[in-house]
């Protein structure tokens, strides 16, 4: 099945939930009782300073890491009981760095997303090729399909990563700071693309104004704990920015939909 995905419902296989998840690394508590349940078809932004646990949480949600306590479920099933290939058909991950092999063509890199749908050593099917064509079209890469990835810009390589994820035909997309190393135009373009996918997306971001523009729901982490969660207009306050990031800011709501805009004024003297 390719093309425009059907409308999402709560039982469409997208029901990812982390319930009181904790994780330690090197004796330090990296995640501390995190609960997260992204709504189907929405973009949830993970915010927090470096070391707050964003990347670890994404890896736990993806099943790459196992929580020490708590449980992550997908469609009600504990993630550890979901076969790896079945998980890869439902959940796709876009890493922080565009690491596509530079000697692959764009089309071949995107075809890697079909691996979970194919038996070992079996040739690609017409459905596989249609999924690849659809993923290229949705990411604006059709005219670059036969170029090698090494000839692309950073923003284009990130689009290849997203296209490869879309070729998996997942219902859930996890993205770890996909806008890092991109200029502002490509950051906005990429997040516009993510928001238009009609998938359940969880994306870790550093830029608070980009998060306010593009996310439906925000979860803010500090030292591995959720300190705020809700729509951007409720979460992104001057007090939160000061408490979590140690930065003085003014927050206004110039847009008709109430999305906040943050103007940074300088660091606070009490934050270390």
mmCIF file of C-alpha atoms in Angstrom:
data_model
loop_
_atom_site.group_PDB
_atom_site.id
_atom_site.type_symbol
_atom_site.label_atom_id
_atom_site.label_comp_id
_atom_site.label_asym_id
_atom_site.label_seq_id
_atom_site.Cartn_x
_atom_site.Cartn_y
_atom_site.Cartn_z
ATOM 1 C CA UNK A 1 0.000 0.000 0.000
ATOM 2 C CA UNK A 2 1.512 3.304 -1.053
ATOM 3 C CA UNK A 3 0.573 6.835 -1.878
ATOM 4 C CA UNK A 4 -1.432 8.899 0.592
ATOM 5 C CA UNK A 5 -1.804 6.965 3.844
ATOM 6 C CA UNK A 6 -5.270 6.293 5.216
ATOM 7 C CA UNK A 7 -6.619 8.397 8.076
ATOM 8 C CA UNK A 8 -5.015 7.472 11.368
ATOM 9 C CA UNK A 9 -6.945 6.011 14.253
ATOM 10 C CA UNK A 10 -5.900 4.947 17.734
ATOM 11 C CA UNK A 11 -5.890 1.294 16.701
ATOM 12 C CA UNK A 12 -3.887 1.827 13.511
ATOM 13 C CA UNK A 13 -0.759 0.303 15.008
ATOM 14 C CA UNK A 14 0.652 3.665 16.049
ATOM 15 C CA UNK A 15 -0.139 3.299 19.732
ATOM 16 C CA UNK A 16 3.352 3.816 21.131
ATOM 17 C CA UNK A 17 3.486 4.447 24.862
ATOM 18 C CA UNK A 18 6.315 4.764 27.351
ATOM 19 C CA UNK A 19 5.098 4.188 30.902
ATOM 20 C CA UNK A 20 7.364 5.313 33.772
ATOM 21 C CA UNK A 21 10.510 4.431 31.865
ATOM 22 C CA UNK A 22 13.897 4.722 33.576
ATOM 23 C CA UNK A 23 17.361 3.983 32.238
ATOM 24 C CA UNK A 24 20.831 4.226 33.742
ATOM 25 C CA UNK A 25 24.172 4.477 31.968
ATOM 26 C CA UNK A 26 27.541 4.335 33.658
ATOM 27 C CA UNK A 27 25.852 4.449 37.039
ATOM 28 C CA UNK A 28 24.005 7.678 36.222
ATOM 29 C CA UNK A 29 20.235 7.940 35.872
ATOM 30 C CA UNK A 30 19.660 9.087 32.274
ATOM 31 C CA UNK A 31 15.862 8.662 32.185
ATOM 32 C CA UNK A 32 13.836 8.931 35.361
ATOM 33 C CA UNK A 33 10.220 7.751 35.257
ATOM 34 C CA UNK A 34 9.336 9.146 31.817
ATOM 35 C CA UNK A 35 5.789 8.655 30.540
ATOM 36 C CA UNK A 36 5.003 9.572 26.936
ATOM 37 C CA UNK A 37 2.068 8.693 24.673
ATOM 38 C CA UNK A 38 2.136 10.591 21.349
ATOM 39 C CA UNK A 39 -1.263 11.098 19.739
ATOM 40 C CA UNK A 40 -1.670 9.417 16.333
ATOM 41 C CA UNK A 41 -1.032 11.686 13.376
ATOM 42 C CA UNK A 42 0.619 14.462 15.390
ATOM 43 C CA UNK A 43 4.159 15.786 15.819
ATOM 44 C CA UNK A 44 5.520 15.565 19.373
ATOM 45 C CA UNK A 45 8.661 17.576 20.066
ATOM 46 C CA UNK A 46 11.221 16.448 22.639
ATOM 47 C CA UNK A 47 13.009 19.417 24.164
ATOM 48 C CA UNK A 48 15.699 19.857 26.786
ATOM 49 C CA UNK A 49 19.334 20.880 27.153
ATOM 50 C CA UNK A 50 22.240 18.625 26.223
ATOM 51 C CA UNK A 51 22.316 15.587 28.467
ATOM 52 C CA UNK A 52 18.636 15.783 29.368
ATOM 53 C CA UNK A 53 17.888 12.338 27.906
ATOM 54 C CA UNK A 54 16.280 13.134 24.529
ATOM 55 C CA UNK A 55 18.387 10.789 22.404
ATOM 56 C CA UNK A 56 18.253 8.025 25.015
ATOM 57 C CA UNK A 57 14.463 8.293 25.149
ATOM 58 C CA UNK A 58 14.219 8.031 21.357
ATOM 59 C CA UNK A 59 16.435 4.926 21.397
ATOM 60 C CA UNK A 60 14.240 3.386 24.085
ATOM 61 C CA UNK A 61 11.118 4.214 22.051
ATOM 62 C CA UNK A 62 12.738 2.599 19.001
ATOM 63 C CA UNK A 63 13.558 -0.582 20.914
ATOM 64 C CA UNK A 64 17.301 -0.063 20.500
ATOM 65 C CA UNK A 65 17.709 0.298 24.274
ATOM 66 C CA UNK A 66 15.733 -1.549 26.937
ATOM 67 C CA UNK A 67 14.473 0.406 29.941
ATOM 68 C CA UNK A 68 15.731 -0.675 33.357
ATOM 69 C CA UNK A 69 12.264 -0.066 34.811
ATOM 70 C CA UNK A 70 8.945 0.752 33.200
ATOM 71 C CA UNK A 71 7.707 -0.484 29.849
ATOM 72 C CA UNK A 72 7.330 0.709 26.262
ATOM 73 C CA UNK A 73 4.359 -0.722 24.395
ATOM 74 C CA UNK A 74 3.356 -0.620 20.738
ATOM 75 C CA UNK A 75 -0.298 -1.283 20.045
ATOM 76 C CA UNK A 76 -0.536 -2.585 23.611
ATOM 77 C CA UNK A 77 2.291 -5.113 23.175
ATOM 78 C CA UNK A 78 5.554 -4.702 25.123
ATOM 79 C CA UNK A 79 8.197 -3.608 22.644
ATOM 80 C CA UNK A 80 10.450 -6.516 23.571
ATOM 81 C CA UNK A 81 7.816 -9.000 22.381
ATOM 82 C CA UNK A 82 7.424 -7.424 18.933
ATOM 83 C CA UNK A 83 9.587 -9.231 16.323
ATOM 84 C CA UNK A 84 12.303 -6.980 14.903
ATOM 85 C CA UNK A 85 11.037 -7.106 11.335
ATOM 86 C CA UNK A 86 7.488 -6.383 12.437
ATOM 87 C CA UNK A 87 8.763 -3.463 14.514
ATOM 88 C CA UNK A 88 10.693 -2.103 11.526
ATOM 89 C CA UNK A 89 7.507 -2.159 9.448
ATOM 90 C CA UNK A 90 5.764 0.043 11.992
ATOM 91 C CA UNK A 91 8.495 2.280 13.421
ATOM 92 C CA UNK A 92 11.180 4.115 11.420
ATOM 93 C CA UNK A 93 14.115 6.067 12.824
ATOM 94 C CA UNK A 94 15.946 9.052 11.318
ATOM 95 C CA UNK A 95 19.284 9.553 13.024
ATOM 96 C CA UNK A 96 20.896 12.876 13.850
ATOM 97 C CA UNK A 97 23.503 12.669 11.094
ATOM 98 C CA UNK A 98 22.850 12.083 7.396
ATOM 99 C CA UNK A 99 25.017 8.968 7.127
ATOM 100 C CA UNK A 100 23.822 7.535 3.833
ATOM 101 C CA UNK A 101 26.647 5.766 2.038
ATOM 102 C CA UNK A 102 27.966 8.352 -0.389
ATOM 103 C CA UNK A 103 28.460 5.919 -3.287
ATOM 104 C CA UNK A 104 24.827 4.775 -3.325
ATOM 105 C CA UNK A 105 22.330 6.432 -5.612
ATOM 106 C CA UNK A 106 19.449 8.188 -3.905
ATOM 107 C CA UNK A 107 17.014 5.552 -5.175
ATOM 108 C CA UNK A 108 19.163 2.676 -3.880
ATOM 109 C CA UNK A 109 19.533 4.356 -0.485
ATOM 110 C CA UNK A 110 15.746 4.719 -0.270
ATOM 111 C CA UNK A 111 15.291 1.072 -1.350
ATOM 112 C CA UNK A 112 17.053 0.044 1.867
ATOM 113 C CA UNK A 113 13.827 1.013 3.611
ATOM 114 C CA UNK A 114 12.096 -1.945 1.964
ATOM 115 C CA UNK A 115 14.302 -4.546 3.685
ATOM 116 C CA UNK A 116 11.767 -5.216 6.503
ATOM 117 C CA UNK A 117 9.128 -6.059 3.892
ATOM 118 C CA UNK A 118 11.240 -8.525 1.865
ATOM 119 C CA UNK A 119 12.363 -12.057 2.449
ATOM 120 C CA UNK A 120 16.112 -12.591 2.482
ATOM 121 C CA UNK A 121 17.699 -12.538 -0.979
ATOM 122 C CA UNK A 122 14.346 -12.045 -2.688
ATOM 123 C CA UNK A 123 14.175 -9.475 -5.511
ATOM 124 C CA UNK A 124 12.215 -6.267 -5.185
ATOM 125 C CA UNK A 125 8.558 -6.364 -6.100
ATOM 126 C CA UNK A 126 6.331 -3.896 -7.892
ATOM 127 C CA UNK A 127 4.984 -2.872 -4.468
ATOM 128 C CA UNK A 128 8.549 -2.184 -3.295
ATOM 129 C CA UNK A 129 9.271 0.052 -6.270
ATOM 130 C CA UNK A 130 5.988 1.908 -5.847
ATOM 131 C CA UNK A 131 6.833 2.528 -2.183
ATOM 132 C CA UNK A 132 10.235 3.902 -3.221
ATOM 133 C CA UNK A 133 8.672 6.131 -5.910
ATOM 134 C CA UNK A 134 6.139 7.424 -3.410
ATOM 135 C CA UNK A 135 8.815 8.144 -0.788
ATOM 136 C CA UNK A 136 10.950 10.011 -3.337
ATOM 137 C CA UNK A 137 7.960 12.067 -4.457
ATOM 138 C CA UNK A 138 6.859 12.939 -0.911
ATOM 139 C CA UNK A 139 10.356 14.184 -0.056
ATOM 140 C CA UNK A 140 10.902 16.105 -3.298
ATOM 141 C CA UNK A 141 13.717 13.838 -4.474
ATOM 142 C CA UNK A 142 12.266 12.311 -7.643
ATOM 143 C CA UNK A 143 14.534 14.332 -9.922
ATOM 144 C CA UNK A 144 17.590 13.323 -7.891
ATOM 145 C CA UNK A 145 16.853 9.585 -7.752
ATOM 146 C CA UNK A 146 19.831 8.607 -9.918
ATOM 147 C CA UNK A 147 22.380 10.949 -8.329
ATOM 148 C CA UNK A 148 24.819 9.562 -5.803
ATOM 149 C CA UNK A 149 24.278 10.636 -2.225
ATOM 150 C CA UNK A 150 27.782 12.064 -2.063
ATOM 151 C CA UNK A 151 26.796 14.815 -4.511
ATOM 152 C CA UNK A 152 23.932 16.072 -2.341
ATOM 153 C CA UNK A 153 23.811 18.892 0.192
ATOM 154 C CA UNK A 154 23.302 18.174 3.882
ATOM 155 C CA UNK A 155 19.634 19.076 3.667
ATOM 156 C CA UNK A 156 19.112 16.793 0.689
ATOM 157 C CA UNK A 157 20.873 13.920 2.454
ATOM 158 C CA UNK A 158 18.549 14.360 5.424
ATOM 159 C CA UNK A 159 15.634 14.144 2.979
ATOM 160 C CA UNK A 160 17.095 10.868 1.718
ATOM 161 C CA UNK A 161 17.083 9.572 5.305
ATOM 162 C CA UNK A 162 13.425 10.526 5.657
ATOM 163 C CA UNK A 163 12.587 9.005 2.264
ATOM 164 C CA UNK A 164 14.267 5.755 3.295
ATOM 165 C CA UNK A 165 12.189 5.795 6.486
ATOM 166 C CA UNK A 166 9.001 6.471 4.491
ATOM 167 C CA UNK A 167 9.781 3.556 2.173
ATOM 168 C CA UNK A 168 9.351 1.347 5.238
ATOM 169 C CA UNK A 169 5.721 2.541 5.202
ATOM 170 C CA UNK A 170 5.778 3.023 8.987
ATOM 171 C CA UNK A 171 3.046 4.489 11.118
ATOM 172 C CA UNK A 172 5.501 6.051 13.560
ATOM 173 C CA UNK A 173 8.578 8.146 12.784
ATOM 174 C CA UNK A 174 11.273 8.943 15.367
ATOM 175 C CA UNK A 175 13.726 11.729 14.477
ATOM 176 C CA UNK A 176 16.810 12.653 16.524
ATOM 177 C CA UNK A 177 17.649 16.322 15.970
ATOM 178 C CA UNK A 178 17.236 16.080 12.170
ATOM 179 C CA UNK A 179 17.813 19.822 11.687
ATOM 180 C CA UNK A 180 21.337 19.849 13.132
ATOM 181 C CA UNK A 181 23.911 21.216 10.679
ATOM 182 C CA UNK A 182 21.222 22.633 8.370
ATOM 183 C CA UNK A 183 20.724 26.298 7.565
ATOM 184 C CA UNK A 184 17.461 27.905 8.640
ATOM 185 C CA UNK A 185 15.725 27.501 5.265
ATOM 186 C CA UNK A 186 16.449 23.783 5.190
ATOM 187 C CA UNK A 187 15.461 23.428 8.850
ATOM 188 C CA UNK A 188 12.046 24.917 8.116
ATOM 189 C CA UNK A 189 11.668 22.935 4.885
ATOM 190 C CA UNK A 190 12.505 19.690 6.665
ATOM 191 C CA UNK A 191 10.080 20.278 9.532
ATOM 192 C CA UNK A 192 7.363 21.386 7.093
ATOM 193 C CA UNK A 193 7.916 18.051 5.354
ATOM 194 C CA UNK A 194 7.701 16.111 8.621
ATOM 195 C CA UNK A 195 4.517 17.925 9.644
ATOM 196 C CA UNK A 196 2.870 17.125 6.333
ATOM 197 C CA UNK A 197 3.499 13.383 6.450
ATOM 198 C CA UNK A 198 0.350 12.551 8.432
ATOM 199 C CA UNK A 199 2.378 10.126 10.523
ATOM 200 C CA UNK A 200 2.810 9.976 14.251
ATOM 201 C CA UNK A 201 6.171 11.717 14.690
ATOM 202 C CA UNK A 202 8.396 12.197 17.727
ATOM 203 C CA UNK A 203 11.259 14.594 17.034
ATOM 204 C CA UNK A 204 14.067 15.779 19.299
ATOM 205 C CA UNK A 205 14.874 19.441 18.708
ATOM 206 C CA UNK A 206 17.161 22.111 20.156
ATOM 207 C CA UNK A 207 15.564 25.206 18.625
ATOM 208 C CA UNK A 208 12.605 26.267 20.754
ATOM 209 C CA UNK A 209 11.092 28.556 18.113
ATOM 210 C CA UNK A 210 11.225 25.801 15.496
ATOM 211 C CA UNK A 211 9.533 23.492 17.984
ATOM 212 C CA UNK A 212 6.836 26.109 18.634
ATOM 213 C CA UNK A 213 6.225 26.490 14.888
ATOM 214 C CA UNK A 214 6.100 22.844 13.911
ATOM 215 C CA UNK A 215 5.049 20.667 16.854
ATOM 216 C CA UNK A 216 1.540 19.895 18.070
ATOM 217 C CA UNK A 217 2.700 18.772 21.497
ATOM 218 C CA UNK A 218 5.915 19.288 23.470
ATOM 219 C CA UNK A 219 7.638 17.221 26.143
ATOM 220 C CA UNK A 220 10.463 18.963 28.004
ATOM 221 C CA UNK A 221 13.144 16.901 29.725
ATOM 222 C CA UNK A 222 15.609 18.029 32.362
ATOM 223 C CA UNK A 223 18.081 15.570 33.900
ATOM 224 C CA UNK A 224 16.043 12.675 32.531
ATOM 225 C CA UNK A 225 12.692 13.773 33.956
ATOM 226 C CA UNK A 226 9.644 15.282 32.256
ATOM 227 C CA UNK A 227 9.259 18.796 33.664
ATOM 228 C CA UNK A 228 6.547 20.030 31.270
ATOM 229 C CA UNK A 229 4.253 18.587 28.612
ATOM 230 C CA UNK A 230 1.450 20.032 26.509
ATOM 231 C CA UNK A 231 0.815 22.296 23.511
ATOM 232 C CA UNK A 232 3.562 24.824 22.719
ATOM 233 C CA UNK A 233 1.529 27.825 23.900
ATOM 234 C CA UNK A 234 1.220 26.274 27.370
ATOM 235 C CA UNK A 235 4.705 24.786 27.699
ATOM 236 C CA UNK A 236 7.019 27.473 26.342
ATOM 237 C CA UNK A 237 6.929 30.148 29.025
ATOM 238 C CA UNK A 238 9.611 32.564 30.166
ATOM 239 C CA UNK A 239 9.783 30.738 33.492
ATOM 240 C CA UNK A 240 10.366 27.363 31.836
ATOM 241 C CA UNK A 241 13.090 28.765 29.581
ATOM 242 C CA UNK A 242 14.819 30.233 32.619
ATOM 243 C CA UNK A 243 14.421 27.142 34.798
ATOM 244 C CA UNK A 244 15.376 24.529 32.193
ATOM 245 C CA UNK A 245 17.844 26.371 29.972
ATOM 246 C CA UNK A 246 19.182 29.075 32.274
ATOM 247 C CA UNK A 247 18.260 31.793 29.785
ATOM 248 C CA UNK A 248 16.182 34.926 30.305
ATOM 249 C CA UNK A 249 13.557 35.353 27.597
ATOM 250 C CA UNK A 250 10.367 37.088 26.649
ATOM 251 C CA UNK A 251 7.589 34.997 25.148
ATOM 252 C CA UNK A 252 4.951 36.526 22.881
ATOM 253 C CA UNK A 253 2.087 34.995 20.916
ATOM 254 C CA UNK A 254 1.957 36.925 17.623
ATOM 255 C CA UNK A 255 0.422 34.172 15.513
ATOM 256 C CA UNK A 256 -3.360 33.797 15.235
ATOM 257 C CA UNK A 257 -3.134 30.174 16.422
ATOM 258 C CA UNK A 258 -1.395 31.229 19.626
ATOM 259 C CA UNK A 259 1.964 29.635 18.894
ATOM 260 C CA UNK A 260 4.628 31.332 21.008
ATOM 261 C CA UNK A 261 7.685 33.208 19.836
ATOM 262 C CA UNK A 262 10.695 33.371 22.131
ATOM 263 C CA UNK A 263 13.176 36.236 22.256
ATOM 264 C CA UNK A 264 16.298 35.390 24.200
ATOM 265 C CA UNK A 265 17.766 38.108 26.413
ATOM 266 C CA UNK A 266 20.801 36.464 27.991
ATOM 267 C CA UNK A 267 21.774 33.809 30.493
ATOM 268 C CA UNK A 268 20.607 33.819 34.078
ATOM 269 C CA UNK A 269 23.195 34.273 36.795
ATOM 270 C CA UNK A 270 21.953 31.332 38.871
ATOM 271 C CA UNK A 271 22.073 28.615 36.218
ATOM 272 C CA UNK A 272 25.131 26.344 36.027
#
